[in-house]
mmCIF file of C-alpha atoms in Angstrom:
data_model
loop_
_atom_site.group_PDB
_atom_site.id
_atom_site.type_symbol
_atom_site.label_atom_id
_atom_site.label_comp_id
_atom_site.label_asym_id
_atom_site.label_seq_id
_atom_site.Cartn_x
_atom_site.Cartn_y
_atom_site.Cartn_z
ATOM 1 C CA UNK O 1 37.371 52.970 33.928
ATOM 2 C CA UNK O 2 39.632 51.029 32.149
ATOM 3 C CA UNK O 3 41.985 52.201 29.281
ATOM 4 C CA UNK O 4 42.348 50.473 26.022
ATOM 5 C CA UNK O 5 45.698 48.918 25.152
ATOM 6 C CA UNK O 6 47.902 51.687 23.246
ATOM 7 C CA UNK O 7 49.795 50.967 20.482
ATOM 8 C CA UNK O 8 53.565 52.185 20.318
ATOM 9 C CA UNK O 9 53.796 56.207 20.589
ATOM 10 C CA UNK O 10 54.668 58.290 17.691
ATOM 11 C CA UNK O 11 57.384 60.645 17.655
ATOM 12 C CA UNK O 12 56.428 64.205 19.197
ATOM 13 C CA UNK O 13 54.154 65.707 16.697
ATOM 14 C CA UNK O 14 53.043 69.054 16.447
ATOM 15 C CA UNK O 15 49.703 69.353 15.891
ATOM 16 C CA UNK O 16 49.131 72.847 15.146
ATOM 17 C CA UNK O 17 50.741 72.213 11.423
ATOM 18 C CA UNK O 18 49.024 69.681 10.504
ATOM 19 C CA UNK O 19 45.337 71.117 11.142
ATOM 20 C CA UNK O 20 44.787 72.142 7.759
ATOM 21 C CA UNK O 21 45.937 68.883 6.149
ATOM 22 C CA UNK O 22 43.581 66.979 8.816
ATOM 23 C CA UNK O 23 40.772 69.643 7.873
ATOM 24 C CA UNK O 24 41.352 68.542 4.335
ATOM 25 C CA UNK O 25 41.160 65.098 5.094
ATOM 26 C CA UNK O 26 37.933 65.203 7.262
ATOM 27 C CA UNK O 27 36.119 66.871 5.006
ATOM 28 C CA UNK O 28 37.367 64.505 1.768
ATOM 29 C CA UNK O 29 36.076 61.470 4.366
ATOM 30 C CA UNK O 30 32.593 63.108 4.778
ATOM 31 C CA UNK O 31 32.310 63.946 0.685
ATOM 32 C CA UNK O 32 33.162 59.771 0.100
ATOM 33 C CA UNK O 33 31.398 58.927 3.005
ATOM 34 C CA UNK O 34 28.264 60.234 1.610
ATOM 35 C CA UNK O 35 29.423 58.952 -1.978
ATOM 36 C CA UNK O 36 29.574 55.259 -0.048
ATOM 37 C CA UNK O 37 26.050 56.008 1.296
ATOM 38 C CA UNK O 38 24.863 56.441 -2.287
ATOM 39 C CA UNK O 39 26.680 53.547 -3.589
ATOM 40 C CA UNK O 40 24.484 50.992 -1.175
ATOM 41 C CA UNK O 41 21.132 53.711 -2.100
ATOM 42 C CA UNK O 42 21.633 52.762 -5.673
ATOM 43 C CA UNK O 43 22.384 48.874 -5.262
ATOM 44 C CA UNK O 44 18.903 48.677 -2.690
ATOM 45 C CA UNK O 45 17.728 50.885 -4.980
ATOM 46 C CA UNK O 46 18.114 48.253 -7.599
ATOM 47 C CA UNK O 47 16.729 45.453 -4.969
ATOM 48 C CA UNK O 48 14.406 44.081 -7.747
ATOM 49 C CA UNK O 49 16.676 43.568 -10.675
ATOM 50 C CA UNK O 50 19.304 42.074 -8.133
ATOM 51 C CA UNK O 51 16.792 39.449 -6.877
ATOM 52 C CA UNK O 52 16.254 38.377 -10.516
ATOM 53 C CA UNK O 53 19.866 38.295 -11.234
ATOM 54 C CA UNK O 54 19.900 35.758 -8.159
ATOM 55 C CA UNK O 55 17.400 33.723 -9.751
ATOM 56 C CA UNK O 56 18.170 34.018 -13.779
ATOM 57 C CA UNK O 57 21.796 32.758 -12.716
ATOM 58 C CA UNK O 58 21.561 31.120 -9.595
ATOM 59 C CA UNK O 59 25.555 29.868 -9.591
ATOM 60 C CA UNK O 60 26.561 34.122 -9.187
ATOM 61 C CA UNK O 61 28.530 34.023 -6.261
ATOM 62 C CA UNK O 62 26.527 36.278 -4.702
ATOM 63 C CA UNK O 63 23.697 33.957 -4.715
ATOM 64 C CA UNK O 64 25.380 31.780 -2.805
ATOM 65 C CA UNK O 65 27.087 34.170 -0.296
ATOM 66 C CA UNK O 66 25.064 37.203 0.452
ATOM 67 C CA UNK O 67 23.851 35.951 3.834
ATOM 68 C CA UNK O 68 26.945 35.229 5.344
ATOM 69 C CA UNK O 69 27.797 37.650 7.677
ATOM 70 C CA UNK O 70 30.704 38.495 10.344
ATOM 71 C CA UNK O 71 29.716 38.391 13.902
ATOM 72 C CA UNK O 72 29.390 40.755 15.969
ATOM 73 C CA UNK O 73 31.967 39.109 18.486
ATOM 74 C CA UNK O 74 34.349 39.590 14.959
ATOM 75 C CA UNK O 75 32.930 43.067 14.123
ATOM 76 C CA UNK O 76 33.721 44.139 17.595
ATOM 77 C CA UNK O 77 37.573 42.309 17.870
ATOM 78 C CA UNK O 78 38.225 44.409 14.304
ATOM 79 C CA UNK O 79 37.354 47.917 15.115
ATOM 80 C CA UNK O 80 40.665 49.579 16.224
ATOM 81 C CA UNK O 81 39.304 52.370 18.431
ATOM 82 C CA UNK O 82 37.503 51.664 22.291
ATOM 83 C CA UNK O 83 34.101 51.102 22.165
ATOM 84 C CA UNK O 84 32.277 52.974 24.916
ATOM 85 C CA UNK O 85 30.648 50.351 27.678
ATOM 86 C CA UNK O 86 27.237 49.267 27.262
ATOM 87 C CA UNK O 87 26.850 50.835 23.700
ATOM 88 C CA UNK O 88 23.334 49.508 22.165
ATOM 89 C CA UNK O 89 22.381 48.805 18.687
ATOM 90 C CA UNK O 90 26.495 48.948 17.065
ATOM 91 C CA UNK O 91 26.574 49.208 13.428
ATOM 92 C CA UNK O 92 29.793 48.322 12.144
ATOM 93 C CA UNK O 93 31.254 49.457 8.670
ATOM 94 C CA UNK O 94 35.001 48.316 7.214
ATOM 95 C CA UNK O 95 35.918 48.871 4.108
ATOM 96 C CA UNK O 96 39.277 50.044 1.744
ATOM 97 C CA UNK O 97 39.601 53.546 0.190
ATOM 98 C CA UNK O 98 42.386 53.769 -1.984
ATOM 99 C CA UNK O 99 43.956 50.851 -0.257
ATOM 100 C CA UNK O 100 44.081 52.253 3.361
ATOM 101 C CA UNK O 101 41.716 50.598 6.025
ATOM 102 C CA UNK O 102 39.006 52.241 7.211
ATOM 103 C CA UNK O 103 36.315 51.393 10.055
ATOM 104 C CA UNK O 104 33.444 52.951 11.344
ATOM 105 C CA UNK O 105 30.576 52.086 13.955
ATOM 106 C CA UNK O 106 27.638 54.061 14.650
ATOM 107 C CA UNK O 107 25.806 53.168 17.919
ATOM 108 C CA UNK O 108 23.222 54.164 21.285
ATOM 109 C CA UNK O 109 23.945 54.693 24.473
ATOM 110 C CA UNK O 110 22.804 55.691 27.921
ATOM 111 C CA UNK O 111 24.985 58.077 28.241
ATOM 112 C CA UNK O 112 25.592 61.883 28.018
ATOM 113 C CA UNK O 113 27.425 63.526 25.204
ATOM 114 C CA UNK O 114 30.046 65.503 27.150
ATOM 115 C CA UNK O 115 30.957 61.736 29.219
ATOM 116 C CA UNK O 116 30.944 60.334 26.082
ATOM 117 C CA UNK O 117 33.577 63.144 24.232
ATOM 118 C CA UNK O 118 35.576 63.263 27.377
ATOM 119 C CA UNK O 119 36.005 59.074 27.570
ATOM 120 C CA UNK O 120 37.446 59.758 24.231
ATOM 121 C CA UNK O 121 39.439 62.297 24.899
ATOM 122 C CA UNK O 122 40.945 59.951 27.739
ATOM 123 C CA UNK O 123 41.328 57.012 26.052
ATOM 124 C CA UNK O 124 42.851 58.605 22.974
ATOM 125 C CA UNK O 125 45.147 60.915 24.072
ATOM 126 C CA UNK O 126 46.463 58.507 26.665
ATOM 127 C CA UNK O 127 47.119 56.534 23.814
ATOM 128 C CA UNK O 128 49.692 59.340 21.833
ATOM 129 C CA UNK O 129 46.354 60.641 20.106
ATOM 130 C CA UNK O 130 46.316 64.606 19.666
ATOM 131 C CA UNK O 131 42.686 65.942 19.942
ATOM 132 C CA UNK O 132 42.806 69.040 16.948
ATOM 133 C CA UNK O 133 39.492 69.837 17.841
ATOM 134 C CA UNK O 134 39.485 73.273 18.451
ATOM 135 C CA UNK O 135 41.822 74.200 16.328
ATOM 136 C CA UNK O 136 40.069 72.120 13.073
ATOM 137 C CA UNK O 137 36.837 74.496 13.922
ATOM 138 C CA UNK O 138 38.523 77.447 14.136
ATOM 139 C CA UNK O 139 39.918 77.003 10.611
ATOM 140 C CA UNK O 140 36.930 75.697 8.993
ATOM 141 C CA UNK O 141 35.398 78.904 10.868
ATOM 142 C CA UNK O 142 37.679 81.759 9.128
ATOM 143 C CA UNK O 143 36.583 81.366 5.582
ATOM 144 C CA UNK O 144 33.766 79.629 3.777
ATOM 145 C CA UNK O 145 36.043 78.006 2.007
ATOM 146 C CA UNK O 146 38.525 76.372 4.005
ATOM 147 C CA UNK O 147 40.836 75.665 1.199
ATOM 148 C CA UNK O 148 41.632 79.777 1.479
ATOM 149 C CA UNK O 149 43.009 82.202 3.961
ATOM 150 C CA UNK O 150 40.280 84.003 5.993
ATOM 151 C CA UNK O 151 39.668 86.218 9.007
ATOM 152 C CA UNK O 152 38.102 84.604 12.107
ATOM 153 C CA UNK O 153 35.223 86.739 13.108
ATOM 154 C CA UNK O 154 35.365 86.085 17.251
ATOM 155 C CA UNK O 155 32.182 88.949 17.168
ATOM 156 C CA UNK O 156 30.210 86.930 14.980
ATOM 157 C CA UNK O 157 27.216 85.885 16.994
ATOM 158 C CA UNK O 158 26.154 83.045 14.775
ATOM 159 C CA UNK O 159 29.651 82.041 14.392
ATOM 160 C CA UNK O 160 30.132 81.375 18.000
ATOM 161 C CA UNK O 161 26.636 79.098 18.613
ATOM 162 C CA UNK O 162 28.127 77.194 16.006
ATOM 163 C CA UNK O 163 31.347 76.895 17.595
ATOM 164 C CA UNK O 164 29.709 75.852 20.556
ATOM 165 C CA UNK O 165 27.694 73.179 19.280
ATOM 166 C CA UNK O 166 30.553 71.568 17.761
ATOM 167 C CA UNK O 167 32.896 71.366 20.007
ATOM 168 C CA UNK O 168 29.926 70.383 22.083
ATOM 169 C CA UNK O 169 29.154 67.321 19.295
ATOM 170 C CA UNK O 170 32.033 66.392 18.044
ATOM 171 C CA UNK O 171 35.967 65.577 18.672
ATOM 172 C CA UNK O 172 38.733 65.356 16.084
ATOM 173 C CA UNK O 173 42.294 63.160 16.874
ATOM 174 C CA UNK O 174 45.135 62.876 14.832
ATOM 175 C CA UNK O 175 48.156 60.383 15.053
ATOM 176 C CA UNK O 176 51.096 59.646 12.513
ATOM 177 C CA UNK O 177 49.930 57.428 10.046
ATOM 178 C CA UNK O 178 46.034 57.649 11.614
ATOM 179 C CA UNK O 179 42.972 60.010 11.737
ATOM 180 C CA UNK O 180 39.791 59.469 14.034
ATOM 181 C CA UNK O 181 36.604 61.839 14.795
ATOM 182 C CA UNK O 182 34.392 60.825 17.356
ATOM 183 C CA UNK O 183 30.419 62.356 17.081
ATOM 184 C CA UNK O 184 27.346 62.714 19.391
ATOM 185 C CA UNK O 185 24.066 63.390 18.939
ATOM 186 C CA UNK O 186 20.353 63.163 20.128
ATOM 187 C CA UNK O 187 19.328 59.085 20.144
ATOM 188 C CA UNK O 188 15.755 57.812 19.233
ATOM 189 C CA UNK O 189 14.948 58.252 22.818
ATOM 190 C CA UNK O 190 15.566 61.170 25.330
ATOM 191 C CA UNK O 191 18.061 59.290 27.319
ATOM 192 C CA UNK O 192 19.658 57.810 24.507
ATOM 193 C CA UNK O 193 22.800 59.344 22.668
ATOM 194 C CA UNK O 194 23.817 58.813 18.886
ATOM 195 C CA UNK O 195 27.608 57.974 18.670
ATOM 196 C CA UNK O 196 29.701 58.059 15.055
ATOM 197 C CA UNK O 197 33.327 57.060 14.970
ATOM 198 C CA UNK O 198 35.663 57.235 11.483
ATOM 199 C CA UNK O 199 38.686 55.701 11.954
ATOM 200 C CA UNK O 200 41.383 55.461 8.649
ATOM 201 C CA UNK O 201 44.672 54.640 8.057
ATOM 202 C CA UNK O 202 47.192 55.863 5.747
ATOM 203 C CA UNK O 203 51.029 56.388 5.084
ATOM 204 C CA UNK O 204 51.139 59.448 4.042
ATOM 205 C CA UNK O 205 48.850 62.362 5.076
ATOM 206 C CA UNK O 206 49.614 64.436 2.108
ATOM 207 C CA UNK O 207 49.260 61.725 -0.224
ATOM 208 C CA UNK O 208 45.730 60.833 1.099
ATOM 209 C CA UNK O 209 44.197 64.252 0.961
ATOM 210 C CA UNK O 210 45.358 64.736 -2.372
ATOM 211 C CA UNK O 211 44.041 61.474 -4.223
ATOM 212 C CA UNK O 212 40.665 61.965 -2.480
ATOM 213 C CA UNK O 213 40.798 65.560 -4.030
ATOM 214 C CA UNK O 214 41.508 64.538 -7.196
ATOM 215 C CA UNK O 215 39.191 61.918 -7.336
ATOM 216 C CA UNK O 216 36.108 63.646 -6.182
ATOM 217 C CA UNK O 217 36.887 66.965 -7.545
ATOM 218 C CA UNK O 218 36.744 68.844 -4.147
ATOM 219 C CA UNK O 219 40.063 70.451 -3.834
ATOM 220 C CA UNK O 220 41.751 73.137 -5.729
ATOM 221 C CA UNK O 221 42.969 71.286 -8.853
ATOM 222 C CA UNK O 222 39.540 69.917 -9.612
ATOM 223 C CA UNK O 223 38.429 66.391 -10.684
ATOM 224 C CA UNK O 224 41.504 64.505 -12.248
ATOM 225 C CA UNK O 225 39.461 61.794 -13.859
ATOM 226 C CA UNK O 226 43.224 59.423 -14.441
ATOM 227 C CA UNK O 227 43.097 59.322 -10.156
ATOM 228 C CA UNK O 228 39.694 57.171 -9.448
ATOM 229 C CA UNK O 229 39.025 56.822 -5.835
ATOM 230 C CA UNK O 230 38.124 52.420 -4.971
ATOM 231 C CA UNK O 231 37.076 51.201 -2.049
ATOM 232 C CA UNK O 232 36.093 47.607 -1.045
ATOM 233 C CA UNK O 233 34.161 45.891 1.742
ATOM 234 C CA UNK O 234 33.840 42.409 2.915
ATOM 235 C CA UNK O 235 30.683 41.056 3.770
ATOM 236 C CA UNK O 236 31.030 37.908 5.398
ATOM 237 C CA UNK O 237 31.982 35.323 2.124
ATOM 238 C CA UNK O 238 31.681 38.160 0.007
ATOM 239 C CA UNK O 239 33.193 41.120 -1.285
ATOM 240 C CA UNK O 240 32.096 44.091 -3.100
ATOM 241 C CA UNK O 241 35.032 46.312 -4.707
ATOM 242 C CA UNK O 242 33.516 50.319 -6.019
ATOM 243 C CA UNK O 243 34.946 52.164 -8.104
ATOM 244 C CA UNK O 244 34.220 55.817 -8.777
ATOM 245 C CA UNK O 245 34.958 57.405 -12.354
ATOM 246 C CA UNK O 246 34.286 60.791 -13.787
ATOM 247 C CA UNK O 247 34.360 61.888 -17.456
ATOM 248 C CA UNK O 248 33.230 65.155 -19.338
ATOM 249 C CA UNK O 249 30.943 62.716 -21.468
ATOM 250 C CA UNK O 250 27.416 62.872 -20.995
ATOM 251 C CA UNK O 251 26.012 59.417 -18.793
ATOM 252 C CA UNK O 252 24.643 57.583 -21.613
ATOM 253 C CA UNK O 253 27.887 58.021 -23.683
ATOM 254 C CA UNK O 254 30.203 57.583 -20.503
ATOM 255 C CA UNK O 255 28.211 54.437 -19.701
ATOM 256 C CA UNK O 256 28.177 53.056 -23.144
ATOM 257 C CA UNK O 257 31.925 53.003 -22.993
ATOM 258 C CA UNK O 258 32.437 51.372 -19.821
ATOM 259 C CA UNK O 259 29.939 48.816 -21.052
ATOM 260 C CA UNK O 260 32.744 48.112 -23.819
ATOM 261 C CA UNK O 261 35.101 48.287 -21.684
ATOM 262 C CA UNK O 262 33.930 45.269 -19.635
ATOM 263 C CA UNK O 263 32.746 43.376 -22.777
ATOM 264 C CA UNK O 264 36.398 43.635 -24.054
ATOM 265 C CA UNK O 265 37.886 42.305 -20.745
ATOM 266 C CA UNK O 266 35.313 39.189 -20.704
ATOM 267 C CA UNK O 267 32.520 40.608 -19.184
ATOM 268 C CA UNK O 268 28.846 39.637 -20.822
ATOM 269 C CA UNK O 269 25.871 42.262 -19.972
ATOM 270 C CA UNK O 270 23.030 40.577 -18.513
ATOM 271 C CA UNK O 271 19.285 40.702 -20.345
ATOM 272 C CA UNK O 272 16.710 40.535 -16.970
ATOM 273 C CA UNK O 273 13.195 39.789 -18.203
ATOM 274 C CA UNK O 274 11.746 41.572 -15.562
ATOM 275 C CA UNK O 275 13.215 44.662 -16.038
ATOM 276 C CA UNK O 276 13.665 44.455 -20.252
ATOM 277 C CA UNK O 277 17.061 45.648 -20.841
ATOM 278 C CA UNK O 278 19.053 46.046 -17.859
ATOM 279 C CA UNK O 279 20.861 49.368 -19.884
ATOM 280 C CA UNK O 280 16.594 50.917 -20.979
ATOM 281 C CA UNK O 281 17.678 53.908 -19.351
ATOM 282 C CA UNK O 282 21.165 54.150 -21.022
ATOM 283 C CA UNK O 283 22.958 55.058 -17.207
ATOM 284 C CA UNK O 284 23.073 51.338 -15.820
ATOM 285 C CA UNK O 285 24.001 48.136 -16.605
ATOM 286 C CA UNK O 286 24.125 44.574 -15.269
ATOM 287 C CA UNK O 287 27.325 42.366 -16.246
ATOM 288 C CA UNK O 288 28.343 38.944 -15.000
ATOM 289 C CA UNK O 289 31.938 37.263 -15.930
ATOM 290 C CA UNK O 290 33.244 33.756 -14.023
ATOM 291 C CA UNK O 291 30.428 33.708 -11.458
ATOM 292 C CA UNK O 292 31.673 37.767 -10.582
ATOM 293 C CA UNK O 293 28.404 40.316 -10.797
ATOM 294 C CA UNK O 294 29.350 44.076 -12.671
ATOM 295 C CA UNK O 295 26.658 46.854 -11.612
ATOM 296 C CA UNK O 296 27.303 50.004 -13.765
ATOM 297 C CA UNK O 297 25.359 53.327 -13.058
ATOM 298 C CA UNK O 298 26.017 56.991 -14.308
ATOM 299 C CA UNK O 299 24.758 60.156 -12.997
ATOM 300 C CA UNK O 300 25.564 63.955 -13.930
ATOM 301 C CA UNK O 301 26.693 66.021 -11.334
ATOM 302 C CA UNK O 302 25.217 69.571 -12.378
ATOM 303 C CA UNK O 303 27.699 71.297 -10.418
ATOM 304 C CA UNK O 304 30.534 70.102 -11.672
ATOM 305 C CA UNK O 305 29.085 69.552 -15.107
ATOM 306 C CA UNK O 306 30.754 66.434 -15.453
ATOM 307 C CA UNK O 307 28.954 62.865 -15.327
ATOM 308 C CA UNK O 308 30.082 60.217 -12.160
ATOM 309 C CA UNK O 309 30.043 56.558 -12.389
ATOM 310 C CA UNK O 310 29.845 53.924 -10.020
ATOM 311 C CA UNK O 311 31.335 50.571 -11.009
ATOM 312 C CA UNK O 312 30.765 47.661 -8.010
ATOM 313 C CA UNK O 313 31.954 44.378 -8.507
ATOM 314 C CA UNK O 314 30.590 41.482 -6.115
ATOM 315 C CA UNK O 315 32.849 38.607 -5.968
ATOM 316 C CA UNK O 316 33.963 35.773 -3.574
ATOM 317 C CA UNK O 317 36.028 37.118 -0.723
ATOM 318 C CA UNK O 318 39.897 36.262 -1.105
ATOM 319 C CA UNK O 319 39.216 36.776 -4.969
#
């Protein structure tokens, strides 16, 4: 089987210290990747009041872009991991978090999940990669809370099926300047398998993990609402840049102020006759400014008791 090209090695790492950091990181990935995931809920979500955007102000670049798309000959040539041969049905996702690239692609295959981990394994490691697998379970696996010190139960029954099953599921690599996980599951079919790959890249470790804490409120110091996580993705001609705030306002207020916000900078709110007001609900708002589209929408996060807002702006790409 043949080996993907390998960028220059890294200096000799040690992996061991820099589980907890990676642990941090993994699960700060998951926490936006599911915040991404409700980004594109809210905009389908919204699928009517778009389409009359589109047709109230037909010149929105949007309008004119939306069905542009990368091919998957380009999608493919992008992603910086292997793909496994013969994969089925690739979905690719790139996108920008805090400025440092990252890709994912989530596909089928014919093949078995332990050929499929251990291909991985190859490839990577071959490559200067340093699987932290284990080692990233076993910490998570000591404390509920993996931000604190903890005693690793090896007698613990349920502990151990669940060991199992990961490491069974699920690989975790580390390089300087890089982090990857690679993850199986059951397909649509019974010979198909489910394959997930993250892939990001950043300068600093440290500095990653702790803007993404900060941001989302997830690590010891608690939301800093001054360190916003952004992302961006481009979608053929277009690109859509998010931006996730949080405030100890309640929605409508925190909303209402963002709305000024953009009307000071230039922005005008859109009035969609379909919908009435695009703001009726007092969490959301529609905004257009030199042919750029503004979606606004608030939520409160009853955990945290403080309320989240997702600013996406949809522009031409190279903007």
């Amino acid at each position: 089987m043949m080996k993907a090209s390998c960028p220059e090695r890294d200096p000799a790492i040690q992996p061991g210290a820099k589980v907890v950091l990676v642990l941090r990181i993994l699960l700060t990935l998951l926490a936006l990747y599911f915040l991404w995931l409700c980004v594109k809920f809210a905009v389908l979500s919204n699928r009517i009041t778009m389409d009359s955007v589109y047709r109230e102000h037909p010149e929105s670049i949007y309008q004119r872009t939306h069905s542009e798309k990368p091919t998957m000959e380009e999608q493919r040539a992008r992603f910086p991991l292997p793909l496994f041969p013969g994969m089925q049905n690739p979905e690719f996702g790139e996108m920008e978090l805090n400025g440092h690239p990252f890709f994912r692609v989530d596909f089928d295959v014919s093949a078995r999940p332990e050929r499929i981990l251990h291909y991985y394994r190859q490839q990577l490691v071959s490559c200067g990669w340093h699987d932290i697998t284990e080692e990233a379970i076993r910490k998570a696996a000591m404390t509920e809370n993996p931000y604190q010190e903890g005693v690793l139960d090896l007698q613990n029954e349920a502990f151990l099926r669940n060991y199992d099953h990961m490491m069974r599921t699920q690989a975790t690599f580390t390089k300087w300047g890089a982090h990857a996980t690679v993850a199986v599951k059951d397909g649509g079919h019974p010979w198909l398998t489910r394959v997930g790959i993250h892939y990001i890249e950043y300068g600093s470790p440290q500095q990653l993990a702790q803007e993404l804490e900060q941001s989302l409120g997830i690590g010891e110091q608690g939301i800093d609402p001054d360190h916003p996580t952004t992302f961006s993705q481009n979608m053929g001609a277009q690109r859509a840049e998010t931006t996730l705030l949080t405030s100890a306002d309640p929605p409508e207020v925190f909303c209402q102020s963002l709305v000024s916000e953009s009307l000071a900078d230039g922005w005008r709110e859109l009035d969609l006759p379909q919908r009435g007001n695009a703001r009726d609900d007092g969490r959301s708002a529609f905004l257009m400014a030199d042919n750029k589209l503004l979606f606004i929408q608030v939520s409160f996060d009853p955990e945290k008791q403080v309320s989240r807002a997702v600013m996406t702006r949809m522009m031409a790409r190279g903007e």
